[in-house]
mmCIF file of C-alpha atoms in Angstrom:
data_model
loop_
_atom_site.group_PDB
_atom_site.id
_atom_site.type_symbol
_atom_site.label_atom_id
_atom_site.label_comp_id
_atom_site.label_asym_id
_atom_site.label_seq_id
_atom_site.Cartn_x
_atom_site.Cartn_y
_atom_site.Cartn_z
ATOM 1 C CA MET A 410 -58.359 35.352 80.048
ATOM 2 C CA HIS A 411 -56.920 33.674 77.021
ATOM 3 C CA LYS A 412 -57.654 36.842 74.961
ATOM 4 C CA VAL A 413 -55.745 39.011 77.444
ATOM 5 C CA THR A 414 -52.815 36.566 77.400
ATOM 6 C CA ALA A 415 -52.738 36.574 73.601
ATOM 7 C CA VAL A 416 -52.740 40.419 73.559
ATOM 8 C CA GLY A 417 -49.940 40.510 76.067
ATOM 9 C CA LEU A 418 -47.825 38.022 74.070
ATOM 10 C CA ARG A 419 -48.418 39.974 70.889
ATOM 11 C CA SER A 420 -47.387 43.255 72.603
ATOM 12 C CA LEU A 421 -44.246 41.545 73.981
ATOM 13 C CA TRP A 422 -43.466 40.250 70.464
ATOM 14 C CA TYR A 423 -43.810 43.753 69.009
ATOM 15 C CA ILE A 424 -41.452 45.160 71.670
ATOM 16 C CA VAL A 425 -38.861 42.477 71.003
ATOM 17 C CA MET A 426 -39.062 43.050 67.241
ATOM 18 C CA LEU A 427 -38.818 46.812 67.654
ATOM 19 C CA ALA A 428 -35.723 46.306 69.813
ATOM 20 C CA ILE A 429 -34.175 44.055 67.177
ATOM 21 C CA ALA A 430 -35.050 46.580 64.462
ATOM 22 C CA PHE A 431 -33.403 49.379 66.451
ATOM 23 C CA ILE A 432 -30.244 47.315 66.898
ATOM 24 C CA MET A 433 -30.080 46.712 63.143
ATOM 25 C CA LEU A 434 -30.753 50.400 62.282
ATOM 26 C CA TYR A 435 -28.439 51.857 64.932
ATOM 27 C CA PRO A 436 -25.267 51.808 62.810
ATOM 28 C CA PHE A 437 -27.035 53.713 60.049
ATOM 29 C CA ILE A 438 -28.482 56.252 62.547
ATOM 30 C CA PHE A 439 -25.090 56.746 64.142
ATOM 31 C CA SER A 440 -23.417 57.194 60.698
ATOM 32 C CA LEU A 441 -26.016 59.713 59.633
ATOM 33 C CA LEU A 442 -25.717 61.786 62.857
ATOM 34 C CA ALA A 443 -21.919 61.559 62.887
ATOM 35 C CA GLY A 444 -21.762 62.739 59.296
ATOM 36 C CA LEU A 445 -23.579 65.963 60.252
ATOM 37 C CA ASN A 446 -20.921 66.920 62.828
ATOM 38 C CA THR A 447 -17.905 69.073 62.412
ATOM 39 C CA ARG A 448 -14.523 67.412 62.836
ATOM 40 C CA THR A 449 -13.858 69.276 66.045
ATOM 41 C CA GLU A 450 -17.279 68.559 67.565
ATOM 42 C CA PHE A 451 -17.181 64.884 66.703
ATOM 43 C CA GLY A 452 -13.769 64.513 68.344
ATOM 44 C CA HIS A 453 -15.259 65.598 71.663
ATOM 45 C CA LEU A 454 -18.365 63.450 71.497
ATOM 46 C CA GLY A 455 -18.642 60.087 73.185
ATOM 47 C CA ALA A 456 -22.440 59.818 73.244
ATOM 48 C CA LEU A 457 -24.514 56.966 71.991
ATOM 49 C CA PHE A 458 -26.141 59.346 69.539
ATOM 50 C CA PRO A 459 -23.715 62.085 68.313
ATOM 51 C CA VAL A 460 -26.415 64.720 67.721
ATOM 52 C CA PRO A 461 -24.740 67.765 66.264
ATOM 53 C CA SER A 462 -25.371 71.215 67.800
ATOM 54 C CA GLU A 463 -25.520 72.631 64.264
ATOM 55 C CA PRO A 464 -25.887 70.100 61.360
ATOM 56 C CA VAL A 465 -23.204 70.406 58.660
ATOM 57 C CA TRP A 466 -25.181 69.419 55.586
ATOM 58 C CA SER A 467 -22.316 70.136 53.306
ATOM 59 C CA ASN A 468 -20.681 66.872 54.449
ATOM 60 C CA LEU A 469 -23.457 64.898 52.742
ATOM 61 C CA LEU A 470 -22.997 66.937 49.547
ATOM 62 C CA ILE A 471 -19.312 66.114 49.174
ATOM 63 C CA ILE A 472 -20.196 63.101 47.074
ATOM 64 C CA PHE A 473 -21.790 65.413 44.466
ATOM 65 C CA THR A 474 -18.656 67.421 43.896
ATOM 66 C CA PRO A 475 -16.734 66.931 40.609
ATOM 67 C CA ARG A 476 -14.167 64.783 42.427
ATOM 68 C CA GLY A 477 -16.758 62.670 44.225
ATOM 69 C CA ILE A 478 -19.390 62.124 41.544
ATOM 70 C CA ARG A 479 -17.168 60.167 39.167
ATOM 71 C CA PRO A 480 -16.673 57.190 41.536
ATOM 72 C CA VAL A 481 -20.449 57.169 42.097
ATOM 73 C CA LEU A 482 -21.121 57.004 38.371
ATOM 74 C CA ASN A 483 -18.528 54.244 37.975
ATOM 75 C CA THR A 484 -20.218 52.277 40.744
ATOM 76 C CA PHE A 485 -23.632 52.673 39.120
ATOM 77 C CA MET A 486 -22.331 51.499 35.725
ATOM 78 C CA ARG A 487 -20.390 48.561 37.152
ATOM 79 C CA THR A 488 -23.365 47.471 39.231
ATOM 80 C CA ALA A 489 -25.737 47.683 36.224
ATOM 81 C CA TRP A 490 -23.273 45.838 33.969
ATOM 82 C CA TYR A 491 -22.681 42.943 36.330
ATOM 83 C CA THR A 492 -26.364 42.671 37.298
ATOM 84 C CA ILE A 493 -27.476 42.518 33.648
ATOM 85 C CA ILE A 494 -24.776 40.143 32.466
ATOM 86 C CA VAL A 495 -25.165 37.736 35.431
ATOM 87 C CA CYS A 496 -28.936 37.626 35.086
ATOM 88 C CA ILE A 497 -28.689 36.903 31.314
ATOM 89 C CA MET A 498 -26.072 34.142 31.823
ATOM 90 C CA SER A 499 -27.997 32.667 34.745
ATOM 91 C CA VAL A 500 -31.233 32.495 32.725
ATOM 92 C CA LEU A 501 -29.702 31.084 29.600
ATOM 93 C CA MET A 502 -27.388 28.561 31.265
ATOM 94 C CA GLY A 503 -29.909 27.575 33.917
ATOM 95 C CA TYR A 504 -32.635 26.999 31.340
ATOM 96 C CA VAL A 505 -30.400 24.857 29.121
ATOM 97 C CA LEU A 506 -29.162 22.758 32.041
ATOM 98 C CA SER A 507 -32.664 22.193 33.326
ATOM 99 C CA ARG A 508 -34.397 21.378 30.086
ATOM 100 C CA TYR A 509 -31.836 19.822 27.740
ATOM 101 C CA ASN A 510 -29.843 16.618 28.004
ATOM 102 C CA PHE A 511 -26.373 16.642 26.469
ATOM 103 C CA LYS A 512 -23.090 14.941 26.950
ATOM 104 C CA GLY A 513 -21.142 16.258 29.948
ATOM 105 C CA LYS A 514 -24.202 17.790 31.650
ATOM 106 C CA LYS A 515 -23.606 16.037 34.973
ATOM 107 C CA PHE A 516 -19.954 16.928 34.925
ATOM 108 C CA PHE A 517 -20.825 20.599 34.309
ATOM 109 C CA ILE A 518 -23.328 20.661 37.158
ATOM 110 C CA THR A 519 -20.776 19.011 39.491
ATOM 111 C CA ALA A 520 -18.183 21.597 38.431
ATOM 112 C CA ILE A 521 -20.663 24.380 39.309
ATOM 113 C CA LEU A 522 -21.087 23.028 42.808
ATOM 114 C CA THR A 523 -17.397 22.258 43.256
ATOM 115 C CA THR A 524 -16.289 25.812 42.431
ATOM 116 C CA GLN A 525 -18.439 27.188 45.252
ATOM 117 C CA VAL A 526 -16.287 25.484 47.917
ATOM 118 C CA ILE A 527 -13.133 27.205 46.704
ATOM 119 C CA PRO A 528 -12.436 30.367 48.786
ATOM 120 C CA GLY A 529 -12.332 33.431 46.559
ATOM 121 C CA VAL A 530 -9.221 34.710 48.380
ATOM 122 C CA LEU A 531 -7.175 31.905 46.797
ATOM 123 C CA THR A 532 -7.809 33.375 43.291
ATOM 124 C CA LEU A 533 -6.803 36.937 44.090
ATOM 125 C CA ILE A 534 -3.113 36.605 43.240
ATOM 126 C CA PRO A 535 -3.585 34.465 40.128
ATOM 127 C CA ALA A 536 -6.283 36.848 38.916
ATOM 128 C CA PHE A 537 -4.017 39.892 39.457
ATOM 129 C CA VAL A 538 -1.130 38.246 37.613
ATOM 130 C CA MET A 539 -3.441 37.359 34.723
ATOM 131 C CA MET A 540 -4.826 40.886 34.498
ATOM 132 C CA ALA A 541 -1.305 42.285 34.492
ATOM 133 C CA HIS A 542 -0.093 40.017 31.709
ATOM 134 C CA ILE A 543 -2.937 40.232 29.144
ATOM 135 C CA PRO A 544 -1.232 40.475 25.698
ATOM 136 C CA PHE A 545 -1.395 43.627 23.655
ATOM 137 C CA VAL A 546 -2.942 45.662 26.468
ATOM 138 C CA GLY A 547 -1.278 48.332 28.602
ATOM 139 C CA GLY A 548 2.026 48.129 26.710
ATOM 140 C CA ASN A 549 2.334 44.309 26.860
ATOM 141 C CA ASN A 550 3.683 42.380 23.950
ATOM 142 C CA TRP A 551 2.187 39.162 22.535
ATOM 143 C CA MET A 552 3.607 37.297 25.506
ATOM 144 C CA GLY A 553 2.023 39.678 28.004
ATOM 145 C CA MET A 554 5.305 41.217 29.088
ATOM 146 C CA GLY A 555 6.693 44.748 29.138
ATOM 147 C CA GLY A 556 3.650 46.619 30.359
ATOM 148 C CA ARG A 557 1.019 46.730 33.084
ATOM 149 C CA GLY A 558 -1.898 45.041 31.287
ATOM 150 C CA LEU A 559 -5.238 46.063 32.694
ATOM 151 C CA ILE A 560 -3.832 47.290 35.983
ATOM 152 C CA ASN A 561 -5.089 50.853 36.559
ATOM 153 C CA ASN A 562 -7.277 50.506 33.462
ATOM 154 C CA SER A 563 -11.000 51.340 33.654
ATOM 155 C CA LEU A 564 -11.844 47.975 32.018
ATOM 156 C CA ALA A 565 -10.378 46.145 34.988
ATOM 157 C CA ILE A 566 -13.477 46.724 37.111
ATOM 158 C CA TYR A 567 -15.791 45.329 34.438
ATOM 159 C CA LEU A 568 -13.963 42.176 33.340
ATOM 160 C CA PRO A 569 -13.151 39.965 36.381
ATOM 161 C CA LEU A 570 -16.318 37.845 36.617
ATOM 162 C CA GLY A 571 -14.806 34.506 37.698
ATOM 163 C CA TRP A 572 -17.035 31.652 38.665
ATOM 164 C CA THR A 573 -18.994 33.517 41.348
ATOM 165 C CA PHE A 574 -21.984 33.802 39.047
ATOM 166 C CA LEU A 575 -22.333 30.024 38.693
ATOM 167 C CA ILE A 576 -24.200 29.726 41.979
ATOM 168 C CA TRP A 577 -26.979 31.845 40.374
ATOM 169 C CA VAL A 578 -27.024 29.479 37.383
ATOM 170 C CA PHE A 579 -27.642 26.622 39.765
ATOM 171 C CA LEU A 580 -30.349 28.614 41.606
ATOM 172 C CA PHE A 581 -32.240 29.353 38.392
ATOM 173 C CA MET A 582 -31.861 25.778 37.279
ATOM 174 C CA GLN A 583 -33.529 24.658 40.519
ATOM 175 C CA ALA A 584 -36.330 27.171 40.008
ATOM 176 C CA MET A 585 -36.982 25.803 36.528
ATOM 177 C CA LYS A 586 -37.686 22.371 38.019
ATOM 178 C CA GLY A 587 -40.828 23.804 39.561
ATOM 179 C CA LEU A 588 -42.087 25.091 36.212
ATOM 180 C CA PRO A 589 -44.152 22.582 34.202
ATOM 181 C CA ARG A 590 -42.966 21.884 30.694
ATOM 182 C CA GLY A 591 -46.475 22.372 29.407
ATOM 183 C CA PHE A 592 -45.943 26.164 29.131
ATOM 184 C CA GLU A 593 -43.008 25.688 26.788
ATOM 185 C CA GLU A 594 -44.851 23.046 24.805
ATOM 186 C CA ALA A 595 -47.754 25.407 24.351
ATOM 187 C CA ALA A 596 -45.359 28.120 23.223
ATOM 188 C CA GLU A 597 -43.778 25.755 20.724
ATOM 189 C CA ILE A 598 -47.198 24.856 19.313
ATOM 190 C CA ASP A 599 -47.842 28.571 18.862
ATOM 191 C CA GLY A 600 -44.644 28.858 16.823
ATOM 192 C CA CYS A 601 -42.246 30.236 19.383
ATOM 193 C CA GLY A 602 -38.590 29.372 18.922
ATOM 194 C CA PHE A 603 -35.888 29.190 21.586
ATOM 195 C CA TRP A 604 -35.437 32.911 22.065
ATOM 196 C CA ARG A 605 -39.157 33.814 21.989
ATOM 197 C CA THR A 606 -39.784 31.083 24.579
ATOM 198 C CA ILE A 607 -37.094 32.522 26.801
ATOM 199 C CA PHE A 608 -38.202 36.168 26.604
ATOM 200 C CA GLN A 609 -41.968 35.750 26.312
ATOM 201 C CA VAL A 610 -42.566 32.713 28.514
ATOM 202 C CA ILE A 611 -39.679 31.865 30.841
ATOM 203 C CA ILE A 612 -38.574 35.302 31.962
ATOM 204 C CA PRO A 613 -42.067 36.659 32.748
ATOM 205 C CA MET A 614 -42.933 33.537 34.733
ATOM 206 C CA GLN A 615 -39.576 33.477 36.593
ATOM 207 C CA LEU A 616 -39.417 37.134 37.518
ATOM 208 C CA PRO A 617 -39.276 36.400 41.283
ATOM 209 C CA ILE A 618 -36.109 34.300 41.039
ATOM 210 C CA ILE A 619 -34.550 36.706 38.584
ATOM 211 C CA ALA A 620 -35.247 39.528 41.055
ATOM 212 C CA VAL A 621 -33.527 37.492 43.770
ATOM 213 C CA ILE A 622 -30.458 37.107 41.518
ATOM 214 C CA ALA A 623 -30.512 40.765 40.519
ATOM 215 C CA VAL A 624 -30.791 42.046 44.127
ATOM 216 C CA ASN A 625 -28.001 39.824 45.434
ATOM 217 C CA VAL A 626 -25.648 40.602 42.549
ATOM 218 C CA ALA A 627 -26.386 44.323 42.648
ATOM 219 C CA LEU A 628 -25.785 44.508 46.401
ATOM 220 C CA GLY A 629 -22.619 42.444 46.152
ATOM 221 C CA VAL A 630 -21.134 44.513 43.334
ATOM 222 C CA TRP A 631 -22.175 47.853 44.838
ATOM 223 C CA ASN A 632 -20.470 46.982 48.173
ATOM 224 C CA ASP A 633 -17.390 45.410 46.534
ATOM 225 C CA TRP A 634 -14.316 47.448 47.331
ATOM 226 C CA LEU A 635 -11.626 44.777 47.024
ATOM 227 C CA ILE A 636 -11.542 44.291 43.235
ATOM 228 C CA PRO A 637 -11.456 48.048 42.360
ATOM 229 C CA PHE A 638 -9.034 48.644 45.212
ATOM 230 C CA MET A 639 -6.671 45.972 43.839
ATOM 231 C CA TYR A 640 -6.665 47.006 40.191
ATOM 232 C CA ILE A 641 -7.293 50.744 40.192
ATOM 233 C CA SER A 642 -5.093 53.280 41.988
ATOM 234 C CA ASP A 643 -6.669 56.314 40.361
ATOM 235 C CA ILE A 644 -9.700 57.427 42.474
ATOM 236 C CA GLN A 645 -11.430 58.893 39.433
ATOM 237 C CA ARG A 646 -11.412 55.510 37.721
ATOM 238 C CA SER A 647 -12.408 53.632 40.834
ATOM 239 C CA THR A 648 -15.757 52.965 42.523
ATOM 240 C CA LEU A 649 -17.366 54.472 45.565
ATOM 241 C CA PRO A 650 -16.483 51.710 48.101
ATOM 242 C CA ALA A 651 -12.830 51.728 46.885
ATOM 243 C CA TYR A 652 -12.872 55.524 46.993
ATOM 244 C CA LEU A 653 -13.985 55.362 50.621
ATOM 245 C CA GLY A 654 -11.254 52.813 51.381
ATOM 246 C CA GLN A 655 -8.595 55.027 49.830
ATOM 247 C CA LEU A 656 -9.976 58.047 51.607
ATOM 248 C CA VAL A 657 -9.804 56.318 54.964
ATOM 249 C CA ALA A 658 -6.294 55.154 54.270
ATOM 250 C CA ALA A 659 -5.196 58.648 53.246
ATOM 251 C CA LEU A 660 -6.767 60.304 56.298
ATOM 252 C CA GLN A 661 -5.097 57.794 58.594
ATOM 253 C CA ARG A 662 -1.765 58.162 56.825
ATOM 254 C CA PHE A 663 -1.630 61.969 57.053
ATOM 255 C CA GLY A 664 -3.265 62.222 60.468
ATOM 256 C CA ASP A 665 -6.197 64.257 59.132
ATOM 257 C CA ARG A 666 -8.893 62.080 60.697
ATOM 258 C CA ASP A 667 -11.978 63.773 59.335
ATOM 259 C CA TYR A 668 -14.343 61.055 60.481
ATOM 260 C CA PRO A 669 -17.575 63.016 59.873
ATOM 261 C CA ARG A 670 -16.728 63.211 56.194
ATOM 262 C CA ILE A 671 -16.185 59.447 56.093
ATOM 263 C CA PHE A 672 -19.466 58.795 57.899
ATOM 264 C CA ALA A 673 -21.250 61.149 55.554
ATOM 265 C CA LEU A 674 -19.933 59.423 52.462
ATOM 266 C CA SER A 675 -20.766 56.059 53.962
ATOM 267 C CA THR A 676 -24.336 57.169 54.655
ATOM 268 C CA VAL A 677 -24.834 58.327 51.049
ATOM 269 C CA ALA A 678 -23.322 55.061 49.807
ATOM 270 C CA ILE A 679 -25.896 53.023 51.745
ATOM 271 C CA ILE A 680 -28.924 54.737 50.154
ATOM 272 C CA PRO A 681 -28.897 53.101 46.639
ATOM 273 C CA PRO A 682 -28.632 49.479 47.981
ATOM 274 C CA PHE A 683 -31.439 50.316 50.442
ATOM 275 C CA ILE A 684 -33.664 51.570 47.609
ATOM 276 C CA ILE A 685 -32.903 48.429 45.532
ATOM 277 C CA PHE A 686 -33.780 46.138 48.377
ATOM 278 C CA PHE A 687 -36.858 48.116 49.379
ATOM 279 C CA PHE A 688 -38.523 47.915 45.971
ATOM 280 C CA LEU A 689 -37.574 44.309 45.180
ATOM 281 C CA GLN A 690 -37.912 42.717 48.598
ATOM 282 C CA ARG A 691 -41.382 41.307 47.821
ATOM 283 C CA TYR A 692 -39.844 39.080 45.198
ATOM 284 C CA ILE A 693 -37.119 37.646 47.396
ATOM 285 C CA ILE A 694 -39.095 35.154 49.490
ATOM 286 C CA GLN A 695 -41.244 34.147 46.563
ATOM 287 C CA GLY A 696 -38.153 33.628 44.391
ATOM 288 C CA ILE A 697 -36.235 31.546 46.945
ATOM 289 C CA ALA A 698 -39.372 29.471 47.606
ATOM 290 C CA SER A 699 -39.723 28.730 43.893
ATOM 291 C CA ALA A 700 -36.060 27.684 43.713
ATOM 292 C CA GLY A 701 -36.661 25.178 46.453
ATOM 293 C CA ILE A 702 -39.465 23.400 44.623
ATOM 294 C CA LYS A 703 -38.320 20.325 42.737
ATOM 295 C CA GLY A 704 -40.475 18.701 40.162
#
């Protein structure tokens, strides 16, 4: 009797989880099916699943045209740049803060936590003004006047880092508290200096938390449309999310509401983050758990 009840509860649990999984996957399924429709056919569909009578695979290939591939490459390069630089800064700063005592350490840690309560939207206008008035760039003089600075400059999507990365410094610092100092002492006895200890001892042992940082930063940068949309007006210098935003705005403005094309581009844009998460997901729980251990 108890065995039958346990089997029934397990079956019910599977059904509930499958229903939740379907709800989570439905937007992606709808986007994929809608992207395979023609504009005329999609305009007459009101079904839960807009299955096309004849799939238009060319919609999914628009992103690989000469006009569409440049924003994709820009997004890949921007994502890789931010992921690498944030991981390096998080490892170095987090290690120093966790292992060394120096004057002003508590103040710096307090500043890290304090910056996280400031809404990022409050910094948008000051950041835009600063980017527009950088001296000797974009026609500006030494006072930052007379030109446009880094506005509509390709470098604009690589420079604004702000203090958003500091939360990852704190996370790595917490993860280091769960790592005994004996490993570093053994490395020092073997003749390892600071850099060899970092790259041969700390990084290999802290790969789970570094993977957590890398996944979150990569997903955040890949899906970021606001910064490129603010600073870059040329689509060929922008990123894929900003390109989609400009495309939607243009289609709405001119009344050419080619929604299947938008859905197709959105579907293709989802694939790289999905691959990143799929291959690194096994590190996420382990990394977050290690960050919660305090020695």
